[in-house]
PDB file of C-alpha atoms in Angstrom:
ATOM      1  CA  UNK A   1       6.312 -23.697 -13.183  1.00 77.00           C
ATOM      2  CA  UNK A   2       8.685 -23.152 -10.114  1.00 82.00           C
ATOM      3  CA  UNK A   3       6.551 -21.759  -6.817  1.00 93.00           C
ATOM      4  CA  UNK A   4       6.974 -20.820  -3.051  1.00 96.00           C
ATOM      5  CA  UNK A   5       6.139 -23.093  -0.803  1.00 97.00           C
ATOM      6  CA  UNK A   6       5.326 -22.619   2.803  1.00 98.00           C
ATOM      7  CA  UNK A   7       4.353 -24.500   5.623  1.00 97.00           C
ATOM      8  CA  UNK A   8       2.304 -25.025   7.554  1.00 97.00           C
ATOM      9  CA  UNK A   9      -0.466 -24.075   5.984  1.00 96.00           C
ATOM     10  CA  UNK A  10      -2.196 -23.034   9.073  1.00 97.00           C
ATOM     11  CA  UNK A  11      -0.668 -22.530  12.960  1.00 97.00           C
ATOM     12  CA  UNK A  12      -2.718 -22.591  15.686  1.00 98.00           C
ATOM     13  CA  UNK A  13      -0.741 -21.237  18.949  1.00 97.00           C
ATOM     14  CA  UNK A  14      -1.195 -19.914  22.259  1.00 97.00           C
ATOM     15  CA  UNK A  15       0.171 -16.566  23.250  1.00 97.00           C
ATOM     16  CA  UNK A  16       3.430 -16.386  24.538  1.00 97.00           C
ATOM     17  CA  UNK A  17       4.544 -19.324  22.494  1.00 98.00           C
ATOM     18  CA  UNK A  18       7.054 -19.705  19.680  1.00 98.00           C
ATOM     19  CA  UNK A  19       6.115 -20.287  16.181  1.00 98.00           C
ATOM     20  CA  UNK A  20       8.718 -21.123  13.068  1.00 97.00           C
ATOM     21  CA  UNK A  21       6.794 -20.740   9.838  1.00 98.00           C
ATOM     22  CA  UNK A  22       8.666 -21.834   7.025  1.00 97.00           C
ATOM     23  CA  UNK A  23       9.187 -21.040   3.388  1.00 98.00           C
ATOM     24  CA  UNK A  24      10.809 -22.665   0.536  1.00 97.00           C
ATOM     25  CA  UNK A  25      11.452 -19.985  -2.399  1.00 96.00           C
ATOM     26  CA  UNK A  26      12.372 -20.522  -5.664  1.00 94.00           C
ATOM     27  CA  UNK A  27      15.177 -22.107  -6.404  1.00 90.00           C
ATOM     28  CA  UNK A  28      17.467 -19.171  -8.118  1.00 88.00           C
ATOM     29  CA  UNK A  29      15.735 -16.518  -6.392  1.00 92.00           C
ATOM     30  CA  UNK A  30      17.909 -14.231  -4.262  1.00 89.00           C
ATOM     31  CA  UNK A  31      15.814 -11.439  -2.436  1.00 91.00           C
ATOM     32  CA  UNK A  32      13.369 -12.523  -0.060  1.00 94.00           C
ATOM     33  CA  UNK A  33      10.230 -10.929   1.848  1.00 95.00           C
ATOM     34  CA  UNK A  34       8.196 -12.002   4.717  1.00 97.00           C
ATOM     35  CA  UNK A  35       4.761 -10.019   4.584  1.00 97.00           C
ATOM     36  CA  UNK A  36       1.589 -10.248   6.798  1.00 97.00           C
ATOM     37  CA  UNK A  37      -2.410 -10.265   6.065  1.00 96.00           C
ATOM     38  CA  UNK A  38      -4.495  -9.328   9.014  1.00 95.00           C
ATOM     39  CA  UNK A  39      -7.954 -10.831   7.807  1.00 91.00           C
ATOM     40  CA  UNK A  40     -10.117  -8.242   5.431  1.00 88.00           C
ATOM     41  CA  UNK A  41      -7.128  -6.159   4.937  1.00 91.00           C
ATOM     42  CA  UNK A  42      -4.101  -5.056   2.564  1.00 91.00           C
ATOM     43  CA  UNK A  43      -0.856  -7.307   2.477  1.00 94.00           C
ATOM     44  CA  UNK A  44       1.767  -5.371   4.976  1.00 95.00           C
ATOM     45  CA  UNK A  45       5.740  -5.545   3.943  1.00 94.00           C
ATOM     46  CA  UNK A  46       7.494  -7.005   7.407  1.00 96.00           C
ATOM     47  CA  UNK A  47      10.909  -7.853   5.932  1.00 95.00           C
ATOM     48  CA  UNK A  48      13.284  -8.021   3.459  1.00 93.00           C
ATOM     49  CA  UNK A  49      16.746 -10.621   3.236  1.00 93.00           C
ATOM     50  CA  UNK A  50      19.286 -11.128   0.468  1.00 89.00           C
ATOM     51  CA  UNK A  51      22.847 -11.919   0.578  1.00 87.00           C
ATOM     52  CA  UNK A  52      22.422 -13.560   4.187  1.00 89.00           C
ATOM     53  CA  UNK A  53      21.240 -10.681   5.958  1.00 91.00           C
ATOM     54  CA  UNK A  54      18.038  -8.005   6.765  1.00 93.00           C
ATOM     55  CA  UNK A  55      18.074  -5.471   4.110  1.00 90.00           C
ATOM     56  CA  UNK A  56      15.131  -3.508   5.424  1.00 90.00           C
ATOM     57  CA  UNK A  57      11.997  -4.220   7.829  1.00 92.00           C
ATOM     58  CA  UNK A  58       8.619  -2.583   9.115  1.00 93.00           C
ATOM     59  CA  UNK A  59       8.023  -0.912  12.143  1.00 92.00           C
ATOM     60  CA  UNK A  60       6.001  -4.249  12.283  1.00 94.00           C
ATOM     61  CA  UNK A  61       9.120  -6.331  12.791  1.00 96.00           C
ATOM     62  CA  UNK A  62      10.222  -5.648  16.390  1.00 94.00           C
ATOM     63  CA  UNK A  63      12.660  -7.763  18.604  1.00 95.00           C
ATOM     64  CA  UNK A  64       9.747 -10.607  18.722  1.00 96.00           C
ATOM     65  CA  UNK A  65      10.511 -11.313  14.959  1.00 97.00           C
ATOM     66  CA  UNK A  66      13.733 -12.887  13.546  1.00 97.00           C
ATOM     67  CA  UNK A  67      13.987 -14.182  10.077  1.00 97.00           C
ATOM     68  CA  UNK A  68      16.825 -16.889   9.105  1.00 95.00           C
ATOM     69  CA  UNK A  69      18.441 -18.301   6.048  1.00 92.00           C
ATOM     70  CA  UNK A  70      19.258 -22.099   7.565  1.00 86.00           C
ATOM     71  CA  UNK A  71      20.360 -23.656   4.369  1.00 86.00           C
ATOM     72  CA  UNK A  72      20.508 -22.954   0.598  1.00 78.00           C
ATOM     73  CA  UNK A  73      16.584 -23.479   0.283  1.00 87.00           C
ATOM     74  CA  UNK A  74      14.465 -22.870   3.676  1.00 93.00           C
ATOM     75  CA  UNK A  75      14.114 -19.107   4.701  1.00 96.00           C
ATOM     76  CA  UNK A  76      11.518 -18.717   8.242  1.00 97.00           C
ATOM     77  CA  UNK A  77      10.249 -16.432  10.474  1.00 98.00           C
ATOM     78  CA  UNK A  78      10.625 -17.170  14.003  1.00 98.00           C
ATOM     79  CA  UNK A  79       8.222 -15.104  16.299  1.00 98.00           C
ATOM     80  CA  UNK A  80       9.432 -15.560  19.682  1.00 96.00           C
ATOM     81  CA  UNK A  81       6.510 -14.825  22.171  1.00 95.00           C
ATOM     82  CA  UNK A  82       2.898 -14.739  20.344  1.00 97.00           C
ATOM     83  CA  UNK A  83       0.559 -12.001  20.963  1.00 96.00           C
ATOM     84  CA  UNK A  84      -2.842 -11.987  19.795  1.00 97.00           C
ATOM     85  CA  UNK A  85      -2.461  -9.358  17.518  1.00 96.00           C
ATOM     86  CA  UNK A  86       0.136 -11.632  15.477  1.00 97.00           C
ATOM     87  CA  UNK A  87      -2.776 -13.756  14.213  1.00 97.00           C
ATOM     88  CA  UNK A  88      -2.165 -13.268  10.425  1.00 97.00           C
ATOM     89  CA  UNK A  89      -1.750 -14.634   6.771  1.00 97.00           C
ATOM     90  CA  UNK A  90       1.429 -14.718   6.698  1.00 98.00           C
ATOM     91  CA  UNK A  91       3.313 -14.587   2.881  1.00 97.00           C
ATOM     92  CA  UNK A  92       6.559 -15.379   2.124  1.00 97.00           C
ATOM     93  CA  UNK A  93       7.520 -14.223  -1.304  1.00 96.00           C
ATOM     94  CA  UNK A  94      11.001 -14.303  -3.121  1.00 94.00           C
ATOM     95  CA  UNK A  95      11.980 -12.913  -6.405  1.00 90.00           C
ATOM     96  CA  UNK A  96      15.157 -13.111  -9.039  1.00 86.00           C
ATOM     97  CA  UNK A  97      16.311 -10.134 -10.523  1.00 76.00           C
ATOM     98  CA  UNK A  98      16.620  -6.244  -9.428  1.00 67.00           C
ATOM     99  CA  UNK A  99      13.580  -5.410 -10.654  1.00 68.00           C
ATOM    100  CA  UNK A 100      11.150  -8.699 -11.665  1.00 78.00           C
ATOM    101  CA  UNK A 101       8.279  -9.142  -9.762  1.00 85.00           C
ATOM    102  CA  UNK A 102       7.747 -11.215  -6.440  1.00 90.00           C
ATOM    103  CA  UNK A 103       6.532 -14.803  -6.156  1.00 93.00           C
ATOM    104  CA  UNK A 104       4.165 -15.126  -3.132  1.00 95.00           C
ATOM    105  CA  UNK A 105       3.635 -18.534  -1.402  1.00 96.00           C
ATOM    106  CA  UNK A 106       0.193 -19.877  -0.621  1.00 96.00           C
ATOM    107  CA  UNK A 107       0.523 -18.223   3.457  1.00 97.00           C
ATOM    108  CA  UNK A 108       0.578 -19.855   6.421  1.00 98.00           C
ATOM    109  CA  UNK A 109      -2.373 -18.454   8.410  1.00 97.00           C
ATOM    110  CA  UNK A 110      -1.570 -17.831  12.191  1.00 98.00           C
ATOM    111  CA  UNK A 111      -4.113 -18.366  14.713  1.00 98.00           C
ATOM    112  CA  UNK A 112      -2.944 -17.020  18.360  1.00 98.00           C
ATOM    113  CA  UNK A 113      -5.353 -18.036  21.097  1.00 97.00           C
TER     114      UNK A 113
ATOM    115  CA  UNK B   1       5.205   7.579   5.975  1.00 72.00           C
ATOM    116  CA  UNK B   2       4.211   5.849   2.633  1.00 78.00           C
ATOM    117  CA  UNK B   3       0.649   5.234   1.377  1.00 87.00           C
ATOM    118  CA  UNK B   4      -0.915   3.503  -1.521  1.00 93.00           C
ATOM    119  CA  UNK B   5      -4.929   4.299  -1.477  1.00 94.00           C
ATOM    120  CA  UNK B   6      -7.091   2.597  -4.041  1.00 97.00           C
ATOM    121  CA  UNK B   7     -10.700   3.388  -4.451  1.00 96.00           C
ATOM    122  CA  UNK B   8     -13.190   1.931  -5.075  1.00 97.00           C
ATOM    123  CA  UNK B   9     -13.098  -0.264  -1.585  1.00 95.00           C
ATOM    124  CA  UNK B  10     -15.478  -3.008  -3.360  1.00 97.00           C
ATOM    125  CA  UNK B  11     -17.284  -2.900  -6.727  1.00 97.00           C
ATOM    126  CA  UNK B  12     -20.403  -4.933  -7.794  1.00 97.00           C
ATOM    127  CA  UNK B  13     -21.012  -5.811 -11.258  1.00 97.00           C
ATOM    128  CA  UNK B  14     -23.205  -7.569 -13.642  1.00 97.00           C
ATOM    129  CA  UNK B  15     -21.115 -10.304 -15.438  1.00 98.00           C
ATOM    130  CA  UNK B  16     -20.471  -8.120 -19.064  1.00 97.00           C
ATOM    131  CA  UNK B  17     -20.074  -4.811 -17.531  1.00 98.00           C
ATOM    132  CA  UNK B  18     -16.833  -3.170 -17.391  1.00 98.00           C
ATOM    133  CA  UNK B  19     -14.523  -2.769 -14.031  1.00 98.00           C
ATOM    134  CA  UNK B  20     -11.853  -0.108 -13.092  1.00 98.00           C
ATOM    135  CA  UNK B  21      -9.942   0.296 -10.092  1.00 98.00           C
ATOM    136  CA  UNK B  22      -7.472   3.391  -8.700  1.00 98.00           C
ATOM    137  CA  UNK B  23      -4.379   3.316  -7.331  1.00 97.00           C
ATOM    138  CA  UNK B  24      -2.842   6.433  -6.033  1.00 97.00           C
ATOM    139  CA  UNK B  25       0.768   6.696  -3.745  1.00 94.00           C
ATOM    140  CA  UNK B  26       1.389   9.599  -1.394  1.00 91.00           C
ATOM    141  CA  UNK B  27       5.243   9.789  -3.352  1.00 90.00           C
ATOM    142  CA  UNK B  28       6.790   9.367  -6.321  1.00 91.00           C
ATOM    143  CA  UNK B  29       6.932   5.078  -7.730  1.00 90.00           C
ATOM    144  CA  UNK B  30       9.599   3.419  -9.301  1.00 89.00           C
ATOM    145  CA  UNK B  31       7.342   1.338 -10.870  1.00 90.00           C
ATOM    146  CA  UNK B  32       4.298  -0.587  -9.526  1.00 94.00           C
ATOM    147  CA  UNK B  33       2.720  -3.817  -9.927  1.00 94.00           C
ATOM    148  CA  UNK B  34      -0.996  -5.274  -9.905  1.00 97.00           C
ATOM    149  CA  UNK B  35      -1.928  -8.531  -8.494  1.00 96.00           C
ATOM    150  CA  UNK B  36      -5.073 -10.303  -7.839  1.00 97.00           C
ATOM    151  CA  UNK B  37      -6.352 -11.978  -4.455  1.00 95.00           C
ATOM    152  CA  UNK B  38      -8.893 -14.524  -4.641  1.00 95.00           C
ATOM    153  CA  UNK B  39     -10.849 -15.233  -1.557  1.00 90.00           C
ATOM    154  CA  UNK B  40      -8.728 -17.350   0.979  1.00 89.00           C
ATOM    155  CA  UNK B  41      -6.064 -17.497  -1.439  1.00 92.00           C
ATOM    156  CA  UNK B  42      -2.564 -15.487  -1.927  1.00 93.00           C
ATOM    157  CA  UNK B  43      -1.304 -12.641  -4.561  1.00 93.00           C
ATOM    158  CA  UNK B  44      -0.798 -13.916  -7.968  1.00 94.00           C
ATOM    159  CA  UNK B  45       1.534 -11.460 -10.053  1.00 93.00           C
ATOM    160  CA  UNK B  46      -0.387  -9.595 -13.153  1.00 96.00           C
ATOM    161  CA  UNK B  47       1.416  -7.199 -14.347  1.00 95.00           C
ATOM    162  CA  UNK B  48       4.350  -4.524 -13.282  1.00 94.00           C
ATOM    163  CA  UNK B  49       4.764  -1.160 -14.631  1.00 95.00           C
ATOM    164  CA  UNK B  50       7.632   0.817 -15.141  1.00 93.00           C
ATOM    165  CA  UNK B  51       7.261   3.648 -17.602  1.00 95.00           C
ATOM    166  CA  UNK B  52       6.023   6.845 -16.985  1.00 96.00           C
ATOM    167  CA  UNK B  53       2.766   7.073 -18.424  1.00 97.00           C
ATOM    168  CA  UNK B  54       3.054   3.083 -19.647  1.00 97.00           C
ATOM    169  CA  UNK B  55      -0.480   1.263 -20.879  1.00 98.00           C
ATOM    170  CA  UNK B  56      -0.344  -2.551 -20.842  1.00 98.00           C
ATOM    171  CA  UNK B  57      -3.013  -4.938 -22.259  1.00 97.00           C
ATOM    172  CA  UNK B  58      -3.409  -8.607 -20.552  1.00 96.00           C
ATOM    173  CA  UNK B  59      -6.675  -9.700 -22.756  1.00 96.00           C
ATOM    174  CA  UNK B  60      -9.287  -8.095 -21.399  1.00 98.00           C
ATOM    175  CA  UNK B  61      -7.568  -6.622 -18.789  1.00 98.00           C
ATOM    176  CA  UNK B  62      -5.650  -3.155 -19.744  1.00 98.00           C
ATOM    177  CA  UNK B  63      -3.251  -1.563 -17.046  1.00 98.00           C
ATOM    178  CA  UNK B  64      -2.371   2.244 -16.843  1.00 98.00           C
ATOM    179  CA  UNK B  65       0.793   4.159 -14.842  1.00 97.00           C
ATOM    180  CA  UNK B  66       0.385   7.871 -14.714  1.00 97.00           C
ATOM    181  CA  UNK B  67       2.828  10.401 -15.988  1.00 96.00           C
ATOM    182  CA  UNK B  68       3.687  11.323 -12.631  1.00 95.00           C
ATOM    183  CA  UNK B  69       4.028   7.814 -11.696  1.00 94.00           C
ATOM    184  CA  UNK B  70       2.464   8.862  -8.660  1.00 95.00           C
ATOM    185  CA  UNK B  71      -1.128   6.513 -10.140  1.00 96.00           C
ATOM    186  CA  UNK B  72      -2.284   3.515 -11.908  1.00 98.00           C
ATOM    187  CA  UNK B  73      -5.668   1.646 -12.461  1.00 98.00           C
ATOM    188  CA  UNK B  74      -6.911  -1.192 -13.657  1.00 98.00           C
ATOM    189  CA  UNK B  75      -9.747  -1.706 -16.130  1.00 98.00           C
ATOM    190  CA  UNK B  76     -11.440  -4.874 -17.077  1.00 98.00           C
ATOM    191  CA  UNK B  77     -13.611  -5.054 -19.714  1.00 98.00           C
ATOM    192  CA  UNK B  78     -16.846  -7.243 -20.017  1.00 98.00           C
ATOM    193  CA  UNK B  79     -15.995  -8.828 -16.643  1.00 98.00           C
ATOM    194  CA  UNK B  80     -16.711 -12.463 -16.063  1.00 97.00           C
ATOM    195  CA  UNK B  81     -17.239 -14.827 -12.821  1.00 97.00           C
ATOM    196  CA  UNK B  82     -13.481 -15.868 -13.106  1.00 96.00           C
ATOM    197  CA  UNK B  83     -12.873 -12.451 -12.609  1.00 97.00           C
ATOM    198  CA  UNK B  84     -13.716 -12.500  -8.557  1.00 97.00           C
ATOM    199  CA  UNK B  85     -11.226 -11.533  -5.820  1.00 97.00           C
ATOM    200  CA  UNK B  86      -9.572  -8.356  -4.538  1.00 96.00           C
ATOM    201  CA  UNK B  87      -7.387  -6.718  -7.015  1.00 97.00           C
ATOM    202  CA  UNK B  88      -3.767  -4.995  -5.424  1.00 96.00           C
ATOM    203  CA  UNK B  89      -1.614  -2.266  -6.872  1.00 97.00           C
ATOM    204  CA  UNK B  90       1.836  -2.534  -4.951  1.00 95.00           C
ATOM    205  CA  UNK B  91       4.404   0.231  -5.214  1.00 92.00           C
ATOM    206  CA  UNK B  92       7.816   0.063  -4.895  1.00 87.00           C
ATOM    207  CA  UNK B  93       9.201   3.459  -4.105  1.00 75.00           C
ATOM    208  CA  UNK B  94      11.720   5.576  -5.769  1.00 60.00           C
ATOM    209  CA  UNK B  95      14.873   5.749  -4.612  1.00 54.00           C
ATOM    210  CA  UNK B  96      14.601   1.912  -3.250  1.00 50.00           C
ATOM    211  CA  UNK B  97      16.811  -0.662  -5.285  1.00 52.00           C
ATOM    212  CA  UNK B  98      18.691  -3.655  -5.105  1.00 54.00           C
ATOM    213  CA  UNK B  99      18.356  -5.713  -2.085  1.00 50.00           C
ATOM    214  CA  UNK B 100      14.929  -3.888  -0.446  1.00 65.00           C
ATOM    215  CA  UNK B 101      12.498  -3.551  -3.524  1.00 74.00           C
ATOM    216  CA  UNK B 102       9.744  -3.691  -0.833  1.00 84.00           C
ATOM    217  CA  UNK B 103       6.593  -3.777  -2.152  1.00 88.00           C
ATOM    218  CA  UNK B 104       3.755  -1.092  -0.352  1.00 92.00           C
ATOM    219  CA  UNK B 105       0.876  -2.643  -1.116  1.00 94.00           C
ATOM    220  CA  UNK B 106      -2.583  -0.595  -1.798  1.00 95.00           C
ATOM    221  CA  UNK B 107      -6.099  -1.346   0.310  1.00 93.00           C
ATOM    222  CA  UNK B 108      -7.176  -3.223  -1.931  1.00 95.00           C
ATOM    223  CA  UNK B 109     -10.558  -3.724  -4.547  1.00 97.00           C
ATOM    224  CA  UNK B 110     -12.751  -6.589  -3.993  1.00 96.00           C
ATOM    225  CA  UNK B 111     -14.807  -7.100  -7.339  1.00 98.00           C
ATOM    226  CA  UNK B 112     -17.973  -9.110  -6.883  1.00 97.00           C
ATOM    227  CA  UNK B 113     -19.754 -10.331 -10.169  1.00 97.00           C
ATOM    228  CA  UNK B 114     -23.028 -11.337 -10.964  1.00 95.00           C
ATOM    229  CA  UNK B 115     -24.089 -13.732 -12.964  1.00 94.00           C
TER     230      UNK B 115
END
């Protein structure tokens, strides 16, 4: 069965540095999501991409985030200068149709130091 | 801005009694969807609803949407030890289509059994 893949699996960073996690959705997918776990709590929406650009985002994705469509397979998340408060699962999910569900990835969890 | 509450927050059981969690959204759903969270692991897709007032069965797991489409739960029955981790509804919201389909994802129920 096709899957999202991410990687790393797990980031360990000091603040203030930049961090690329990557994602690898499934193959004929065409909408894409970045979302973030803070440990104990809910999964948070950051941002949404299809047809090569941001279709929506959270008050969570600021001018520290960018997201990027490289190639036909690889979709990241750049955060530019770490804070703390970034440390996070973070899911990358992608799905097919209008309205099928989404495919999450195993997470890369981000540890800021 | 949008919520999705779910109650209970965590739920004990003895393996063979029955589960149910609540999902409720401060507006109006176009449909919603249930996934499970096992401990240090990632959402795995159960089920979506769409219909207003829609039951699904998975096995022993039966899925609700209210006729306001506004609520949903989630009710297992005889639970087992496979059936540990935190259980998510995720809305997506009316009026959303196409290229956003965010999904606003509830606070979560973390179901503990017992052997």
């Amino acid at each position: 069965e096709p899957e999202v893949t991410q990687t790393p699996s797990h980031q360990v960073t000091q603040m203030g540095q930049e961090v690329i996690l990557r994602c690898v959705p499934i193959s004929n997918h065409l909408y894409f999501y970045w979302y973030r776990q803070i440990l104990g709590q809910k999964v948070e929406f950051l941002v949404s991409f299809y047809n090569n650009e941001i279709s929506e985002k959270s008050e969570i994705f600021d001018d520290q985030f960018s997201v990027e469509r490289p190639d036909g397979s690889n979709f990241t998340l750049k955060i530019r200068s770490t804070k703390l408060e970034d440390s996070a699962m973070y899911f990358c999910a992608s799905r097919g149709g209008r309205n099928s569900e989404q495919y999450f990835g195993p997470g890369t969890r981000l540890t800021v130091t | 801005g949008q919520q999705v509450m779910q109650i209970p927050q965590y739920q004990h059981v003895q393996e063979g009694e029955d589960f149910t969690t609540y999902c409720n959204s401060s507006t109006t759903l176009s449909n919603i969807q249930w996934y499970k969270q096992r401990p240090g692991g990632h959402p795995v897709f159960l089920i979506q609803l769409v219909k207003s007032g829609e039951v699904k069965k998975q096995k022993r797991l039966t899925f609700q949407f209210g006729e306001a489409k506004k609520n949903s739960s989630l009710h297992i029955t005889a639970t087992q030890t496979t059936d540990v981790g935190t259980y998510f509804c995720a809305g997506q919201m009316r009026g959303y289509g196409g290229a956003t389909n965010k999904l606003i994802f509830g606070t979560g129920t973390l179901l503990a059994v017992q052997p």
